[in-house]
CSV table of C-alpha atoms and ligand atoms in Angstrom, one decimal:
chain,number,residue,atom,x,y,z
I,43,MET,CA,14.4,-15.7,-22.5
I,44,LYS,CA,16.4,-16.9,-19.3
I,45,ILE,CA,17.1,-15.1,-15.8
I,46,THR,CA,20.9,-15.1,-16.0
I,47,LYS,CA,21.6,-13.0,-13.0
I,48,VAL,CA,19.7,-11.5,-10.2
I,49,GLU,CA,21.6,-8.6,-8.0
I,50,ILE,CA,20.2,-8.0,-4.7
I,51,GLU,CA,21.1,-4.2,-2.9
I,52,LYS,CA,19.7,-1.9,-0.1
I,53,PHE,CA,18.2,1.2,-0.3
I,54,SER,CA,18.1,3.6,1.9
I,55,ALA,CA,17.4,7.2,2.0
I,56,PRO,CA,16.3,9.3,5.7
I,57,LEU,CA,12.5,9.7,7.1
I,58,GLU,CA,11.4,13.8,7.1
I,59,GLU,CA,10.6,12.3,10.5
I,60,PRO,CA,9.1,9.2,12.7
I,61,PHE,CA,5.6,8.2,11.7
I,62,ARG,CA,3.4,7.0,14.2
I,63,VAL,CA,0.7,4.6,14.0
I,64,ALA,CA,-1.5,2.9,16.5
I,65,PHE,CA,-0.1,-0.3,15.7
I,66,GLY,CA,3.7,1.1,16.3
I,67,VAL,CA,6.2,3.6,14.4
I,68,ILE,CA,7.9,3.4,11.0
I,69,GLU,CA,11.7,4.6,11.6
I,70,ASP,CA,13.1,2.8,9.2
I,71,SER,CA,12.5,3.5,5.9
I,72,ASP,CA,15.1,0.8,4.5
I,73,SER,CA,14.2,-1.3,1.6
I,74,TRP,CA,15.7,-4.0,-1.0
I,75,THR,CA,16.2,-3.9,-4.3
I,76,VAL,CA,16.1,-6.4,-6.4
I,77,LYS,CA,17.8,-6.3,-10.2
I,78,ILE,CA,16.9,-8.7,-12.2
I,79,TYR,CA,18.9,-10.0,-15.6
I,80,THR,CA,17.9,-11.6,-18.7
I,81,ASP,CA,19.8,-13.2,-21.5
I,82,GLU,CA,18.0,-11.1,-23.9
I,83,GLY,CA,19.3,-8.0,-22.2
I,84,ILE,CA,16.4,-7.1,-21.0
I,85,CYS,CA,16.6,-6.1,-17.3
I,86,GLY,CA,13.9,-5.7,-14.2
I,87,VAL,CA,13.6,-3.9,-11.4
I,88,GLY,CA,11.5,-4.7,-8.0
I,89,SER,CA,11.9,-3.7,-4.2
I,90,ALA,CA,10.5,-5.2,-1.1
I,91,ALA,CA,9.6,-2.6,2.2
I,92,PRO,CA,9.1,-5.1,4.7
I,93,ILE,CA,7.4,-4.3,8.5
I,94,GLY,CA,8.3,-6.3,10.7
I,95,PHE,CA,3.8,-6.0,13.0
I,96,VAL,CA,2.8,-5.9,9.2
I,97,THR,CA,4.5,-9.0,6.8
I,98,GLY,CA,6.4,-10.7,10.0
I,99,GLU,CA,9.5,-9.9,7.6
I,100,THR,CA,12.7,-7.6,8.7
I,101,MET,CA,15.2,-6.1,6.7
I,102,GLU,CA,17.3,-9.2,7.7
I,103,THR,CA,14.8,-12.2,7.1
I,104,CYS,CA,13.5,-10.7,4.4
I,105,TYR,CA,17.3,-10.4,2.7
I,106,LEU,CA,17.7,-14.0,3.5
I,107,VAL,CA,14.1,-15.3,2.0
I,108,MET,CA,15.6,-13.3,-1.1
I,109,LYS,CA,18.9,-14.8,-1.4
I,110,MET,CA,16.8,-18.1,-1.8
I,111,PHE,CA,14.9,-16.8,-4.7
I,112,ALA,CA,18.1,-15.6,-6.6
I,113,GLU,CA,19.1,-18.7,-6.9
I,114,ALA,CA,15.6,-20.8,-7.3
I,115,PHE,CA,15.6,-18.1,-10.6
I,116,ILE,CA,18.5,-18.8,-12.1
I,117,GLY,CA,17.9,-20.5,-15.8
I,118,TRP,CA,13.9,-19.5,-15.0
I,119,ASP,CA,11.1,-18.0,-18.0
I,120,PRO,CA,10.8,-14.3,-16.3
I,121,MET,CA,7.4,-14.4,-18.1
I,122,ASP,CA,6.3,-17.3,-15.9
I,123,ILE,CA,5.0,-15.1,-13.4
I,124,ALA,CA,2.0,-17.6,-12.2
I,125,GLY,CA,4.9,-20.0,-12.2
I,126,ALA,CA,7.3,-18.1,-10.2
I,127,HIS,CA,4.1,-17.6,-7.4
I,128,GLU,CA,3.9,-21.1,-7.4
I,129,MET,CA,7.6,-21.3,-6.8
I,130,MET,CA,8.3,-18.8,-4.4
I,131,ASP,CA,5.4,-20.4,-2.2
I,132,HIS,CA,6.3,-23.8,-2.5
I,133,ILE,CA,9.6,-22.5,-0.8
I,134,ILE,CA,7.9,-20.2,2.0
I,135,TYR,CA,4.9,-19.4,3.1
I,136,GLY,CA,4.4,-15.8,3.4
I,137,ASN,CA,7.1,-13.2,3.3
I,138,GLY,CA,5.0,-10.9,0.9
I,139,SER,CA,7.8,-8.7,0.3
I,140,ALA,CA,10.1,-10.7,-0.8
I,141,LYS,CA,8.2,-12.0,-3.3
I,142,CYS,CA,7.2,-9.1,-3.7
I,143,ALA,CA,10.0,-7.6,-4.8
I,144,PHE,CA,9.9,-10.6,-7.5
I,145,ASP,CA,6.8,-10.1,-8.8
I,146,ILE,CA,7.3,-6.3,-9.8
I,147,ALA,CA,11.0,-7.2,-11.1
I,148,LEU,CA,9.4,-9.3,-13.8
I,149,TYR,CA,6.3,-7.4,-14.9
I,150,ASP,CA,8.9,-5.0,-15.4
I,151,ILE,CA,10.9,-7.1,-17.8
I,152,MET,CA,7.8,-8.8,-19.3
I,153,GLY,CA,6.4,-5.0,-20.3
I,154,LYS,CA,9.9,-3.7,-21.3
I,155,LYS,CA,9.4,-7.3,-23.5
I,156,LYS,CA,5.8,-6.0,-25.3
I,157,GLY,CA,6.8,-2.9,-25.2
I,158,LEU,CA,3.7,-1.7,-23.0
I,159,PRO,CA,3.7,0.1,-19.6
I,160,VAL,CA,2.6,-1.9,-16.8
I,161,TYR,CA,-0.4,-0.7,-16.4
I,162,ARG,CA,-1.3,-1.4,-19.7
I,163,LEU,CA,0.0,-4.8,-19.2
I,164,LEU,CA,-2.3,-5.1,-16.5
I,165,GLY,CA,-5.5,-4.2,-18.7
I,166,GLY,CA,-5.5,-0.2,-18.1
I,167,THR,CA,-6.0,2.6,-20.7
I,168,ASN,CA,-6.0,5.4,-18.0
I,169,PRO,CA,-2.4,6.7,-16.4
I,170,VAL,CA,-4.3,9.0,-14.1
I,171,VAL,CA,-4.2,8.4,-10.9
I,172,HIS,CA,-6.1,10.4,-7.8
I,173,ASN,CA,-4.2,9.8,-4.7
I,174,ASP,CA,-4.3,10.8,-1.2
I,175,ILE,CA,-1.5,11.6,1.4
I,176,THR,CA,-1.2,10.7,5.1
I,177,ILE,CA,-0.9,12.2,8.2
I,178,GLY,CA,0.6,10.1,11.7
I,179,ILE,CA,-0.5,10.3,14.8
I,180,ASN,CA,0.6,13.6,16.8
I,181,THR,CA,-0.1,15.8,18.5
I,182,PRO,CA,-4.4,17.4,17.6
I,183,GLU,CA,-2.6,20.5,17.2
I,184,LYS,CA,0.6,18.8,14.7
I,185,MET,CA,-2.1,16.4,12.8
I,186,GLN,CA,-3.6,19.9,12.2
I,187,GLN,CA,-0.6,22.0,11.7
I,188,ALA,CA,0.1,18.7,9.3
I,189,ALA,CA,-3.0,19.2,7.3
I,190,GLU,CA,-2.9,22.3,6.7
I,191,LYS,CA,0.6,22.2,4.7
I,192,PHE,CA,-0.7,19.0,2.1
I,193,VAL,CA,-3.8,20.8,1.5
I,194,PHE,CA,-2.8,24.4,1.2
I,195,GLN,CA,0.6,24.4,0.3
I,196,LYS,CA,1.0,21.0,-1.9
I,197,GLY,CA,-2.4,20.3,-3.3
I,198,PHE,CA,-3.3,17.6,-1.7
I,199,ASP,CA,-7.5,17.0,-1.6
I,200,ILE,CA,-7.6,14.1,0.3
I,201,LEU,CA,-6.1,12.9,3.4
I,202,LYS,CA,-5.6,10.1,5.4
I,203,VAL,CA,-5.3,10.4,9.0
I,204,LYS,CA,-3.8,8.4,11.1
I,205,VAL,CA,-6.1,7.4,14.4
I,206,GLY,CA,-6.7,4.9,17.1
I,207,ILE,CA,-4.6,5.0,20.0
I,208,SER,CA,-7.1,7.7,21.7
I,209,LEU,CA,-11.1,8.1,21.2
I,210,GLU,CA,-11.1,11.5,22.4
I,211,ASP,CA,-7.5,12.9,20.6
I,212,ASP,CA,-9.0,11.4,17.8
I,213,ILE,CA,-12.1,13.5,17.7
I,214,GLU,CA,-10.4,16.7,18.6
I,215,ALA,CA,-7.3,16.1,16.0
I,216,LEU,CA,-10.2,15.5,13.1
I,217,THR,CA,-12.3,17.9,14.5
I,218,ARG,CA,-9.5,20.7,14.4
I,219,ILE,CA,-8.5,19.0,10.9
I,220,ARG,CA,-11.7,19.4,9.3
I,221,ARG,CA,-12.3,23.1,10.2
I,222,SER,CA,-9.1,23.3,8.5
I,223,VAL,CA,-9.4,22.6,5.2
I,224,GLY,CA,-13.2,23.1,4.8
I,225,ASP,CA,-16.0,20.8,3.2
I,226,LYS,CA,-14.7,19.8,0.0
I,227,VAL,CA,-11.0,18.3,0.8
I,228,ARG,CA,-12.3,14.1,1.5
I,229,ILE,CA,-11.1,12.5,4.7
I,230,ARG,CA,-10.5,9.1,5.8
I,231,ILE,CA,-9.5,7.4,8.9
I,232,ASP,CA,-7.1,4.6,9.3
I,233,ALA,CA,-7.4,2.7,13.2
I,234,ASN,CA,-4.5,0.4,12.6
I,235,GLN,CA,-6.4,-2.4,14.5
I,236,GLY,CA,-6.6,0.5,17.9
I,237,TYR,CA,-10.5,0.0,18.6
I,238,ASN,CA,-12.4,-2.5,19.7
I,239,VAL,CA,-15.9,-3.0,17.8
I,240,GLU,CA,-17.8,-0.6,20.6
I,241,THR,CA,-15.2,2.0,20.6
I,242,ALA,CA,-15.5,1.7,16.5
I,243,LEU,CA,-19.1,2.1,16.8
I,244,ARG,CA,-19.2,5.0,18.5
I,245,ALA,CA,-16.0,6.2,16.5
I,246,LEU,CA,-17.9,5.9,13.5
I,247,LYS,CA,-20.5,8.1,14.6
I,248,GLU,CA,-18.3,11.0,15.5
I,249,PHE,CA,-17.0,10.3,12.2
I,250,GLU,CA,-19.6,10.9,10.2
I,251,LYS,CA,-20.6,14.5,11.8
I,252,LEU,CA,-16.9,15.2,10.3
I,253,GLY,CA,-17.4,14.0,7.1
I,254,VAL,CA,-14.9,11.3,6.9
I,255,ASP,CA,-15.7,9.1,4.2
I,256,ALA,CA,-14.2,5.5,5.3
I,257,ALA,CA,-12.7,4.0,7.7
I,258,GLU,CA,-9.9,1.3,8.0
I,259,GLN,CA,-8.9,-1.3,9.5
I,260,CYS,CA,-10.6,-0.9,13.2
I,261,LEU,CA,-10.1,-3.7,14.9
I,262,PRO,CA,-6.9,-6.3,14.9
I,263,TRP,CA,-5.9,-7.8,12.3
I,264,TRP,CA,-7.6,-11.8,12.4
I,265,ASP,CA,-11.4,-10.2,14.2
I,266,PHE,CA,-13.4,-10.9,11.1
I,267,ASP,CA,-16.0,-11.9,13.2
I,268,GLY,CA,-16.1,-8.5,15.1
I,269,ALA,CA,-15.2,-7.4,11.3
I,270,ALA,CA,-18.6,-8.5,10.4
I,271,GLU,CA,-20.5,-8.0,13.5
I,272,LEU,CA,-19.2,-4.2,12.8
I,273,MET,CA,-20.2,-3.5,9.0
I,274,ALA,CA,-23.7,-5.1,10.5
I,275,LYS,CA,-24.2,-2.3,13.1
I,276,ASN,CA,-22.7,0.3,11.2
I,277,THR,CA,-25.3,2.9,10.1
I,278,THR,CA,-23.5,6.0,9.1
I,279,SER,CA,-22.0,6.4,5.8
I,280,VAL,CA,-18.7,5.6,6.9
I,281,LYS,CA,-17.5,3.0,5.1
I,282,LEU,CA,-15.3,0.4,6.2
I,283,MET,CA,-11.9,-0.7,5.0
I,284,LEU,CA,-9.7,-3.7,6.2
I,285,ASP,CA,-6.1,-3.5,5.4
I,286,GLU,CA,-4.0,-5.6,8.0
I,287,SER,CA,-6.8,-8.6,7.9
I,288,ILE,CA,-6.3,-8.7,4.1
I,289,HIS,CA,-2.9,-10.7,3.3
I,290,THR,CA,-4.2,-13.0,0.1
I,291,PRO,CA,-6.9,-13.3,-2.0
I,292,HIS,CA,-7.5,-16.3,0.4
I,293,ASP,CA,-8.7,-13.5,3.0
I,294,ALA,CA,-10.0,-11.3,0.7
I,295,ARG,CA,-12.8,-13.9,-0.2
I,296,ARG,CA,-13.3,-14.7,3.4
I,297,ALA,CA,-13.8,-11.6,4.4
I,298,ALA,CA,-15.9,-10.9,1.3
I,299,LYS,CA,-18.0,-14.3,2.3
I,300,LEU,CA,-18.1,-12.8,5.9
I,301,GLY,CA,-19.4,-9.2,4.5
I,302,CYS,CA,-16.4,-8.2,6.8
I,303,ALA,CA,-16.0,-5.1,5.0
I,304,ASP,CA,-17.0,-2.6,1.8
I,305,PHE,CA,-12.9,-2.2,1.2
I,306,PHE,CA,-10.3,-3.7,0.8
I,307,ASN,CA,-6.8,-2.1,1.4
I,308,ILE,CA,-4.3,-4.1,-0.7
I,309,LYS,CA,-0.9,-3.9,-0.4
I,310,LEU,CA,1.9,-4.9,-2.9
I,311,MET,CA,4.3,-6.1,0.1
I,312,LYS,CA,1.3,-7.8,2.3
I,313,CYS,CA,0.0,-10.1,-0.7
I,314,GLY,CA,3.3,-10.8,-2.6
I,315,GLY,CA,3.3,-8.2,-5.8
I,316,LEU,CA,0.8,-7.8,-8.7
I,317,TYR,CA,0.0,-11.2,-9.4
I,318,TYR,CA,-2.1,-11.6,-6.0
I,319,GLY,CA,-2.4,-8.3,-6.1
I,320,ALA,CA,-5.3,-8.3,-8.9
I,321,GLN,CA,-6.3,-11.6,-7.5
I,322,ILE,CA,-7.7,-9.8,-5.0
I,323,ALA,CA,-9.2,-6.6,-6.3
I,324,ASP,CA,-11.2,-9.3,-8.6
I,325,ILE,CA,-12.6,-10.5,-5.8
I,326,ALA,CA,-13.9,-7.6,-4.8
I,327,GLU,CA,-15.1,-6.8,-8.0
I,328,ALA,CA,-17.1,-9.9,-8.2
I,329,ALA,CA,-18.4,-9.1,-4.5
I,330,GLY,CA,-19.5,-5.9,-5.5
I,331,LEU,CA,-16.8,-4.1,-3.0
I,332,GLY,CA,-14.1,-1.7,-3.3
I,333,CYS,CA,-10.9,-1.1,-3.3
I,334,MET,CA,-7.8,1.0,-2.3
I,335,VAL,CA,-4.3,-0.2,-3.1
I,336,GLY,CA,-1.9,1.4,0.1
I,337,CYS,CA,1.8,0.9,0.6
I,338,MET,CA,4.6,0.3,3.0
I,339,GLN,CA,7.0,2.6,3.8
I,340,GLU,CA,8.1,2.0,-0.1
I,341,ASN,CA,9.9,3.7,-2.7
I,342,LYS,CA,8.9,4.8,-6.1
I,343,ILE,CA,9.7,1.4,-7.7
I,344,SER,CA,6.8,-0.4,-6.1
I,345,ILE,CA,4.9,2.4,-5.4
I,346,THR,CA,4.7,3.2,-9.4
I,347,ALA,CA,3.8,-0.9,-9.6
I,348,GLY,CA,1.1,0.2,-6.9
I,349,VAL,CA,-0.3,3.4,-8.9
I,350,SER,CA,-0.2,1.0,-12.1
I,351,LEU,CA,-2.5,-1.6,-10.7
I,352,VAL,CA,-4.9,1.1,-9.5
I,353,ALA,CA,-5.1,2.0,-13.2
I,354,ALA,CA,-5.6,-1.5,-14.3
I,355,LYS,CA,-8.3,-2.5,-11.6
I,356,LYS,CA,-11.8,-1.2,-12.0
I,357,ALA,CA,-12.8,-2.5,-8.4
I,358,ILE,CA,-9.4,-0.5,-7.4
I,359,VAL,CA,-11.0,3.0,-7.0
I,360,GLU,CA,-9.0,5.2,-4.2
I,361,ALA,CA,-5.6,4.8,-3.7
I,362,ASP,CA,-3.0,5.4,-0.4
I,363,CYS,CA,0.7,5.3,-2.5
I,364,ASP,CA,2.2,8.3,-0.6
I,365,SER,CA,4.9,6.5,0.7
I,366,PHE,CA,7.5,8.2,-1.0
I,367,MET,CA,6.8,11.6,-0.3
I,368,PHE,CA,7.9,10.5,3.3
I,369,TYR,CA,11.6,10.5,2.7
I,370,LYS,CA,13.9,14.2,3.2
I,371,GLY,CA,13.4,16.7,0.6
I,372,GLU,CA,9.7,14.6,0.0
I,373,ASP,CA,11.5,12.5,-2.5
I,374,ASP,CA,13.3,9.1,-2.2
I,375,GLY,CA,15.4,10.7,-5.2
I,376,ILE,CA,14.1,7.8,-7.8
I,377,GLU,CA,13.9,9.1,-11.0
I,378,GLY,CA,10.9,7.7,-13.2
I,379,GLY,CA,7.5,5.7,-12.8
I,380,LEU,CA,5.1,8.7,-12.6
I,381,THR,CA,4.5,12.9,-12.1
I,382,ARG,CA,2.9,14.0,-9.6
I,383,GLU,CA,1.0,17.2,-9.5
I,384,GLY,CA,-0.4,17.3,-5.7
I,385,GLY,CA,-2.3,14.3,-5.6
I,386,ILE,CA,-2.7,13.6,-9.2
I,387,PHE,CA,-0.1,11.1,-10.4
I,388,THR,CA,0.6,10.1,-14.3
I,389,LEU,CA,2.3,7.2,-14.9
I,390,LEU,CA,4.8,7.6,-17.7
I,391,GLU,CA,4.2,5.5,-21.0
I,392,LYS,CA,7.1,3.9,-21.2
I,393,PRO,CA,7.7,-0.4,-21.0
I,394,GLY,CA,7.4,-2.0,-17.8
I,395,LEU,CA,7.4,0.3,-15.0
I,396,GLY,CA,9.5,2.9,-16.9
I,397,ILE,CA,12.2,3.6,-13.5
I,398,GLU,CA,15.6,5.1,-14.0
I,399,LEU,CA,18.2,3.3,-11.5
X,572,MG,MG1,-3.6,0.7,6.7
């Protein structure tokens, strides 16, 4: 099989409202869709959702890089995914979102060729994934209202709460949320690099009292020493997770070796797609660590790929693949991929991603 044509199209759908995290505000919901055509009539789809302050890519730079890949892939065997990554890595360093779009489209093609859903292609057998929903930073009152809506109206029972600008506000928001939703709802937090070691240790003690399961990326992305120190000094039951620190399998290996985390948050846009995402999960499994798959402002194309990775890998025990529900109307309008009921996502038994564009 050979790739004959590559198309890149912008996907735009408005967000319900801007999404604030400690490190920035996500106002832009645009992404690039790639369609890869083959000489066997199979077409694969993928998606790139760059966020400048996470992957160092803007929509414009991502497009330029994708154009370079599009030319390089003409005549390529789409089943050669390892070779495809080697080729892309030789063209340009980083640029995880651009690489991810092509990676996902190649797995979609492989699934269609073999007649298997992507999660089965990756070794999974159970299509059901239990997903959380995220509450952005706002006033503690508004965050409490969001939690009540998600739990009591929408049926979610795992909340991820964004914190990291003001510890006092974080504690107040989490206290209100816990009081509102009761003890059965699981809560994890994401500080998006907003604390230092001292603040984080203080925060963890307070969060433990509020029944918080896990705390994500307390420290700046580059601070592996601090992350190891925090792990060593954390005497609470709150598990520590790294997100912005872990882009590649090399980052995961380093963090595992230094004892920097209990969990890694794998995002396909950071690591360049399923090929390296699976490697991070395998590194975690070998090191006795856990993983979650998270997302950027992604639509259902890459979300389905991310959920497929969760379904396939033993070490991935948490899922934070919620971004497509933050578009206006609580859906991105893309058909297929998965069905959902509250936080329970079920992947479709269709070849490839099962996405219909
Ligand atoms: Mg995060």
